[in-house]
mmCIF file of C-alpha atoms in Angstrom:
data_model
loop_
_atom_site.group_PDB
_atom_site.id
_atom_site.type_symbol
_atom_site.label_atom_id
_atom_site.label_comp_id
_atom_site.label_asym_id
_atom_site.label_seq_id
_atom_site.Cartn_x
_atom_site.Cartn_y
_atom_site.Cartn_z
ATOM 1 C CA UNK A 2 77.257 129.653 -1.102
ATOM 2 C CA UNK A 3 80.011 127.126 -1.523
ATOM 3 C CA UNK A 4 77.892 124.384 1.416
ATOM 4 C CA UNK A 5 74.953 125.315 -0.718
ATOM 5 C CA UNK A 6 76.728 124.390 -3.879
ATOM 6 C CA UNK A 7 77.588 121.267 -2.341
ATOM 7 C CA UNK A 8 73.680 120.460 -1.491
ATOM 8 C CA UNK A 9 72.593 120.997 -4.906
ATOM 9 C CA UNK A 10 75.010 118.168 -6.112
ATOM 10 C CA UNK A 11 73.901 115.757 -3.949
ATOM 11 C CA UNK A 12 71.729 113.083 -4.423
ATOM 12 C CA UNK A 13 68.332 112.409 -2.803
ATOM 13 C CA UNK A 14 69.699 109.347 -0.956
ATOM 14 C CA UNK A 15 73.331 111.401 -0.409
ATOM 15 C CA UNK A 16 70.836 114.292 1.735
ATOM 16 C CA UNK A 17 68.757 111.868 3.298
ATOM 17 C CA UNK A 18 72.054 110.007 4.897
ATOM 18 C CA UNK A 19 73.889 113.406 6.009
ATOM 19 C CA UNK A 20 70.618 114.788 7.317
ATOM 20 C CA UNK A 21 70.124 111.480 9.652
ATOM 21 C CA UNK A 22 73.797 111.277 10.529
ATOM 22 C CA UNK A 23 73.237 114.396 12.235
ATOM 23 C CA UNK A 24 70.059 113.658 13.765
ATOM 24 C CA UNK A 25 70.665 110.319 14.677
ATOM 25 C CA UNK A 26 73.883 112.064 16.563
ATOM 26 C CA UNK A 27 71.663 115.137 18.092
ATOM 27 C CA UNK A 28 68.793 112.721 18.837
ATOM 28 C CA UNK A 29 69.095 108.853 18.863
ATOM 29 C CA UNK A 30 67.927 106.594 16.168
ATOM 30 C CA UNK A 31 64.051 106.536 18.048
ATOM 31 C CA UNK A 32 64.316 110.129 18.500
ATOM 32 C CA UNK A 33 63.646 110.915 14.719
ATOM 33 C CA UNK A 34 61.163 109.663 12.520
ATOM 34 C CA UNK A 35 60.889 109.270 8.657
ATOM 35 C CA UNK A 36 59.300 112.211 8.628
ATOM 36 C CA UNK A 37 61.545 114.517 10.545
ATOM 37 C CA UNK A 38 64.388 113.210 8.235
ATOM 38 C CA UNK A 39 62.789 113.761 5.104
ATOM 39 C CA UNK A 40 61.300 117.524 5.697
ATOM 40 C CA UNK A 41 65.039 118.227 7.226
ATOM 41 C CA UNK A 42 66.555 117.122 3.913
ATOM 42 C CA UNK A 43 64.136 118.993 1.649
ATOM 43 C CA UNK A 44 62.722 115.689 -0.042
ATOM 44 C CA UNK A 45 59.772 113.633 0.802
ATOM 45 C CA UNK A 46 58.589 110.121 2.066
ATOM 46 C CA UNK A 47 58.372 108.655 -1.673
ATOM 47 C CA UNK A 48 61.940 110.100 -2.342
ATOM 48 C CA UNK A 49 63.007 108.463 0.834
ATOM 49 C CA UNK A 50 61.456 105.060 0.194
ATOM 50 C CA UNK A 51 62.721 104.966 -3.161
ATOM 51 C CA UNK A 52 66.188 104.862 -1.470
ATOM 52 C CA UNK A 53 65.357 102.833 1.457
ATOM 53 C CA UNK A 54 63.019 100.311 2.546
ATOM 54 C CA UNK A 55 62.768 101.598 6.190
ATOM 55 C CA UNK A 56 64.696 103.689 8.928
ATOM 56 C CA UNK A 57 66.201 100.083 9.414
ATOM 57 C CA UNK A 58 67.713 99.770 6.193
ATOM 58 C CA UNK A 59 68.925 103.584 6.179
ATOM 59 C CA UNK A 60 70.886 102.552 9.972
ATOM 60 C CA UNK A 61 72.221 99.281 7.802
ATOM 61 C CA UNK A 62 73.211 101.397 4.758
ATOM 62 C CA UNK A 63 74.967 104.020 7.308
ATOM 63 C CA UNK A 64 77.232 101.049 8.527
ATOM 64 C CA UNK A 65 77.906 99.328 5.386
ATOM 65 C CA UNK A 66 79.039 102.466 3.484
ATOM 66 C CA UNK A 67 82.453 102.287 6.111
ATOM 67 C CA UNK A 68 82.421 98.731 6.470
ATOM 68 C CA UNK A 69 82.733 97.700 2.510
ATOM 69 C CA UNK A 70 85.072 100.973 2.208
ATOM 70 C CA UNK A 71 87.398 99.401 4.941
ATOM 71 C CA UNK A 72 87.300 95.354 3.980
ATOM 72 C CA UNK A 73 88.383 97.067 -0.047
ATOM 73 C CA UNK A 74 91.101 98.818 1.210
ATOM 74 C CA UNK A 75 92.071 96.204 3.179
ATOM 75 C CA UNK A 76 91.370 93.602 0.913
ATOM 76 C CA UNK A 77 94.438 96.179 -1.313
ATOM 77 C CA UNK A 78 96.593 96.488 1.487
ATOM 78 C CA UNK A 79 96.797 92.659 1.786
ATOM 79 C CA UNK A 80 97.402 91.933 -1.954
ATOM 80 C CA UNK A 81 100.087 95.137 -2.164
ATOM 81 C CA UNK A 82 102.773 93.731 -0.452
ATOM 82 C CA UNK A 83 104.385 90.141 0.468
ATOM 83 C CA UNK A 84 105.912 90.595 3.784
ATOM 84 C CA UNK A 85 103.802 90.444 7.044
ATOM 85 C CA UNK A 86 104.895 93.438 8.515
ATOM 86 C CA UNK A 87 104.313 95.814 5.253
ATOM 87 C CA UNK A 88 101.049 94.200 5.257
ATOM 88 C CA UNK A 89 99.586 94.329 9.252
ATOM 89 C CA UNK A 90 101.018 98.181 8.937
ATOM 90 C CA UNK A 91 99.706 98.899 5.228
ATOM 91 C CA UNK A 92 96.203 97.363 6.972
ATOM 92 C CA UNK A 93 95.856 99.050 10.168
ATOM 93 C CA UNK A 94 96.474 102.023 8.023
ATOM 94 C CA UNK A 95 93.449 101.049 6.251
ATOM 95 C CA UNK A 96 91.616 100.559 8.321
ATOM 96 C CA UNK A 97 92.248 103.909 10.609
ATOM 97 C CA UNK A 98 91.254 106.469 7.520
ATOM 98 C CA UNK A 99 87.863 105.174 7.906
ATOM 99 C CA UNK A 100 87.954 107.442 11.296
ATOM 100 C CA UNK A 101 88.894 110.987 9.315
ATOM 101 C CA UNK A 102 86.384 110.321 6.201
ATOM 102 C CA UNK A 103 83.364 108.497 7.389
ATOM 103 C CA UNK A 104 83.889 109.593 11.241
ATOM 104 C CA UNK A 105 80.016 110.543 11.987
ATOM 105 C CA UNK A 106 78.792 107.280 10.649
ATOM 106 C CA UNK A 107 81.169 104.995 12.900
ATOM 107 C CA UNK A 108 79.530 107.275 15.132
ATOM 108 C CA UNK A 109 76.048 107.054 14.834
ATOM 109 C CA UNK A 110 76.317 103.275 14.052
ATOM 110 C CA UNK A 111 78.108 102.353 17.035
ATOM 111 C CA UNK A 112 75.690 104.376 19.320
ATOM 112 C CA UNK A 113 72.633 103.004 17.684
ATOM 113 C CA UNK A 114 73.284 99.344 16.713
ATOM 114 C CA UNK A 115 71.133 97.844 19.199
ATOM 115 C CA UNK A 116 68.654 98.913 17.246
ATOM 116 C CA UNK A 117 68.955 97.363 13.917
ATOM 117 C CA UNK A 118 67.379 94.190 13.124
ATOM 118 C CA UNK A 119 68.658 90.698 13.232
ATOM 119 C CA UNK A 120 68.568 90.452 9.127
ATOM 120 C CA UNK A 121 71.168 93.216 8.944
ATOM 121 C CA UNK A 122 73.197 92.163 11.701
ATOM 122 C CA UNK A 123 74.069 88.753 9.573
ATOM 123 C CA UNK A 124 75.232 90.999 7.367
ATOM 124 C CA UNK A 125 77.376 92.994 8.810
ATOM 125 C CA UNK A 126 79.200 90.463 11.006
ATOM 126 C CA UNK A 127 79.665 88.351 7.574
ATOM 127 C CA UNK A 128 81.904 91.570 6.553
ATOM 128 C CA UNK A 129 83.446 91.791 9.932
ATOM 129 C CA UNK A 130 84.218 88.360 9.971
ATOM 130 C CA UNK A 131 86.068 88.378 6.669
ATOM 131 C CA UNK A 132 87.755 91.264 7.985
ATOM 132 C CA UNK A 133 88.679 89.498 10.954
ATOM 133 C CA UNK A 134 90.112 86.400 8.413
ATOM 134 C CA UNK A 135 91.959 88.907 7.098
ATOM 135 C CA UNK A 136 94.234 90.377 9.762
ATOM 136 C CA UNK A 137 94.221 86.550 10.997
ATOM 137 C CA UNK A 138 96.144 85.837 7.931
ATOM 138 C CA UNK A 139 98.548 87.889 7.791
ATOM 139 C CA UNK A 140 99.252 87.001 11.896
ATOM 140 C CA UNK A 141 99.877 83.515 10.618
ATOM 141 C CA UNK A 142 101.595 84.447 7.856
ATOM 142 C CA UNK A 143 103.943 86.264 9.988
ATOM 143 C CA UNK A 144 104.140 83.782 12.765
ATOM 144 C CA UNK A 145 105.351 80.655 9.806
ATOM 145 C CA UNK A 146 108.143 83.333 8.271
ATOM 146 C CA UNK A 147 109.730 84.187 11.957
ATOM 147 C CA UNK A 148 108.408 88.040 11.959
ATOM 148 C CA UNK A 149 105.927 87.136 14.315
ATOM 149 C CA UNK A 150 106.257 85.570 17.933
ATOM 150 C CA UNK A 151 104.972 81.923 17.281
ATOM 151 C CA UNK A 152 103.973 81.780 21.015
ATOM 152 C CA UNK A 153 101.120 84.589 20.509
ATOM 153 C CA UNK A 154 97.580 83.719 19.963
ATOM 154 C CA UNK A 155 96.435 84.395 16.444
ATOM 155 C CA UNK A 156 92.685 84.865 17.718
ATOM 156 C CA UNK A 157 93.556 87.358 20.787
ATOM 157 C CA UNK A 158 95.850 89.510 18.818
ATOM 158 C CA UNK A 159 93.287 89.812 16.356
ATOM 159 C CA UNK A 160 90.719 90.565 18.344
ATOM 160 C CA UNK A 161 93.329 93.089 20.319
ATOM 161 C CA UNK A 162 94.129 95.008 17.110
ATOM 162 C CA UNK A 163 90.345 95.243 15.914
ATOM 163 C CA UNK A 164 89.786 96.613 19.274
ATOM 164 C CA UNK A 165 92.602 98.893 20.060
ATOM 165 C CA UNK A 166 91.447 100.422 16.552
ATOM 166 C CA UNK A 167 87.612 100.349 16.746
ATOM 167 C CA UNK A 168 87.465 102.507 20.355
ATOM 168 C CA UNK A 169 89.097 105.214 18.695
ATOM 169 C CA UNK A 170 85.247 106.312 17.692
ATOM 170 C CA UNK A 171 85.051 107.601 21.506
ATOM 171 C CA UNK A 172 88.487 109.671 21.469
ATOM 172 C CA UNK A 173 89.621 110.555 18.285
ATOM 173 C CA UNK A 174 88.729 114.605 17.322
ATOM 174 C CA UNK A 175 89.226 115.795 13.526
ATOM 175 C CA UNK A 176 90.816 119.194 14.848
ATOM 176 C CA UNK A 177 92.805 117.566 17.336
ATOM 177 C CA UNK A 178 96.500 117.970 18.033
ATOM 178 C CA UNK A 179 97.634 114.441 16.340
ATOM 179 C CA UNK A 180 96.011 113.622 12.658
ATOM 180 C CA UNK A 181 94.619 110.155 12.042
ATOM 181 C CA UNK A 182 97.705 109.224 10.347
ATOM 182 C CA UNK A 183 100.152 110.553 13.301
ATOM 183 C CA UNK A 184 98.061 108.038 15.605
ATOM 184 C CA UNK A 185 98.377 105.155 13.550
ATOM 185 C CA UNK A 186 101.912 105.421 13.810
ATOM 186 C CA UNK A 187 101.281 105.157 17.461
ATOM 187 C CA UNK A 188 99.268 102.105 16.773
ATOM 188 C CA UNK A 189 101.740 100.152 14.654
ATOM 189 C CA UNK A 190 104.469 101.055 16.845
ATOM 190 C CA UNK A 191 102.418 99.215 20.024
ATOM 191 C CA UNK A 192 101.468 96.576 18.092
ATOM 192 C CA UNK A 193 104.369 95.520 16.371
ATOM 193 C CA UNK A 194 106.613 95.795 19.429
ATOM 194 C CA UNK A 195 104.182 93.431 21.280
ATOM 195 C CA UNK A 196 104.161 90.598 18.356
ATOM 196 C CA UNK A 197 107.627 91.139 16.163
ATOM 197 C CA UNK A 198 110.446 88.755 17.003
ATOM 198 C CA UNK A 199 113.761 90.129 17.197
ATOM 199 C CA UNK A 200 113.888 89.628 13.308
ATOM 200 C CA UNK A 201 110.694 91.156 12.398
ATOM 201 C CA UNK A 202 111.558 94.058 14.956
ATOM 202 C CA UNK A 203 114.503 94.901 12.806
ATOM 203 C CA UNK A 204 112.561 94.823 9.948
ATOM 204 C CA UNK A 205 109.863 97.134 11.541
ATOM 205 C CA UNK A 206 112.770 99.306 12.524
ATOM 206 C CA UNK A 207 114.331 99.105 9.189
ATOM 207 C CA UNK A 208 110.895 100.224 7.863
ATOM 208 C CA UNK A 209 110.359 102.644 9.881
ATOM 209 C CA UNK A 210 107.454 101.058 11.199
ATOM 210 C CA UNK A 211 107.989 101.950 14.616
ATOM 211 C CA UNK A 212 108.598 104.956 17.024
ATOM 212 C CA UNK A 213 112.658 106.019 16.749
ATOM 213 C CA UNK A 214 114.212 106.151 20.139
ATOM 214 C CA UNK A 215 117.534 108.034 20.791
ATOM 215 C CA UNK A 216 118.591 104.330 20.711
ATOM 216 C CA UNK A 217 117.804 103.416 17.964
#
């Protein structure tokens, strides 16, 4: 009764997107048609295409729900604190919850992107390259204040973190034995060890930013 509740509440476009996240997962984005999606979600092809101008847009829409959710929340992170290691930690975190609440879309998107069309792909890499900007930033930021080794590339590292994070699609399991959170500590602790200096590792220590050793 209580998943049947939760139907009722949604909105038209709110089934159409749940009912092609899990077809898109069961059978590929050319595997379903408009028409499959909108007899599985109970509505019909004018309720659809009221929400969405084709299967194309619904794929683009898919994407940019996690996208926007994780360049705002970002965007917060960055403006929340002054230092650069409170703000590359405060980020990654960021941008791993994306992974526990919109999981099956990173999903789906990933596995289908191919397919979407050029117009939508500007798009989207206009997002992920202010995303990119962002962590950029805060590298340089960190590299001018001595927290950061000045001998690291600002462009690698970015890319590094973006992709250490973005693979986790392939791996990471809901009911697994580590939450989201628990691996992000994981994260921050490789990635800060790898670009602190001695100062910023005692401030990522003093934070408790990082993994505690016996040693330490």
């Amino acid at each position: 009764m209580r998943g049947a509740k939760t139907m009722v509440k949604q909105t038209v476009k709110q089934r159409i997107i749940e009912t092609s996240l899990d077809l898109f997962q069961q059978k590929g984005y050319h595997g379903v048609s408009v028409d499959e999606i909108v007899e599985t979600a109970g509505t019909s092809k004018g309720g659809f295409y009221h929400n969405f101008k084709s299967k194309d847009a619904l794929l683009y829409e898919i994407h940019d729900v996690f996208i926007s959710y994780v360049l705002k929340e970002t965007k917060a992170a960055y403006e929340r604190y002054d230092r650069p290691i409170e703000k590359i930690s405060a980020m990654l975190y960021a941008f791993t919850s994306v992974f526990d609440l919109y999981q099956r879309h990173i999903t789906v998107f990933y596995d289908e992107s191919a397919y979407l069309r050029h117009d939508y792909k500007i798009i989207i890499n206009e997002k992920r390259t202010e995303y990119r900007k962002l962590i950029e930033r805060v590298i340089e930021e960190g590299k001018k204040s001595g927290h950061f080794r000045e001998n690291i590339s600002t462009t690698i590292t970015t890319m590094a973190i973006i992709g250490l994070v973005n693979w986790t699609y392939k791996w990471y399991k809901q009911n697994g034995k580590l939450t989201m959170e628990q691996i992000t500590v994981y994260f921050n602790d490789i990635i800060l060890r790898g670009i602190c200096t001695e100062q910023g590792y005692e401030e990522a220590l003093a934070k408790n930013h990082l993994l505690q050793s016996s040693n330490e």
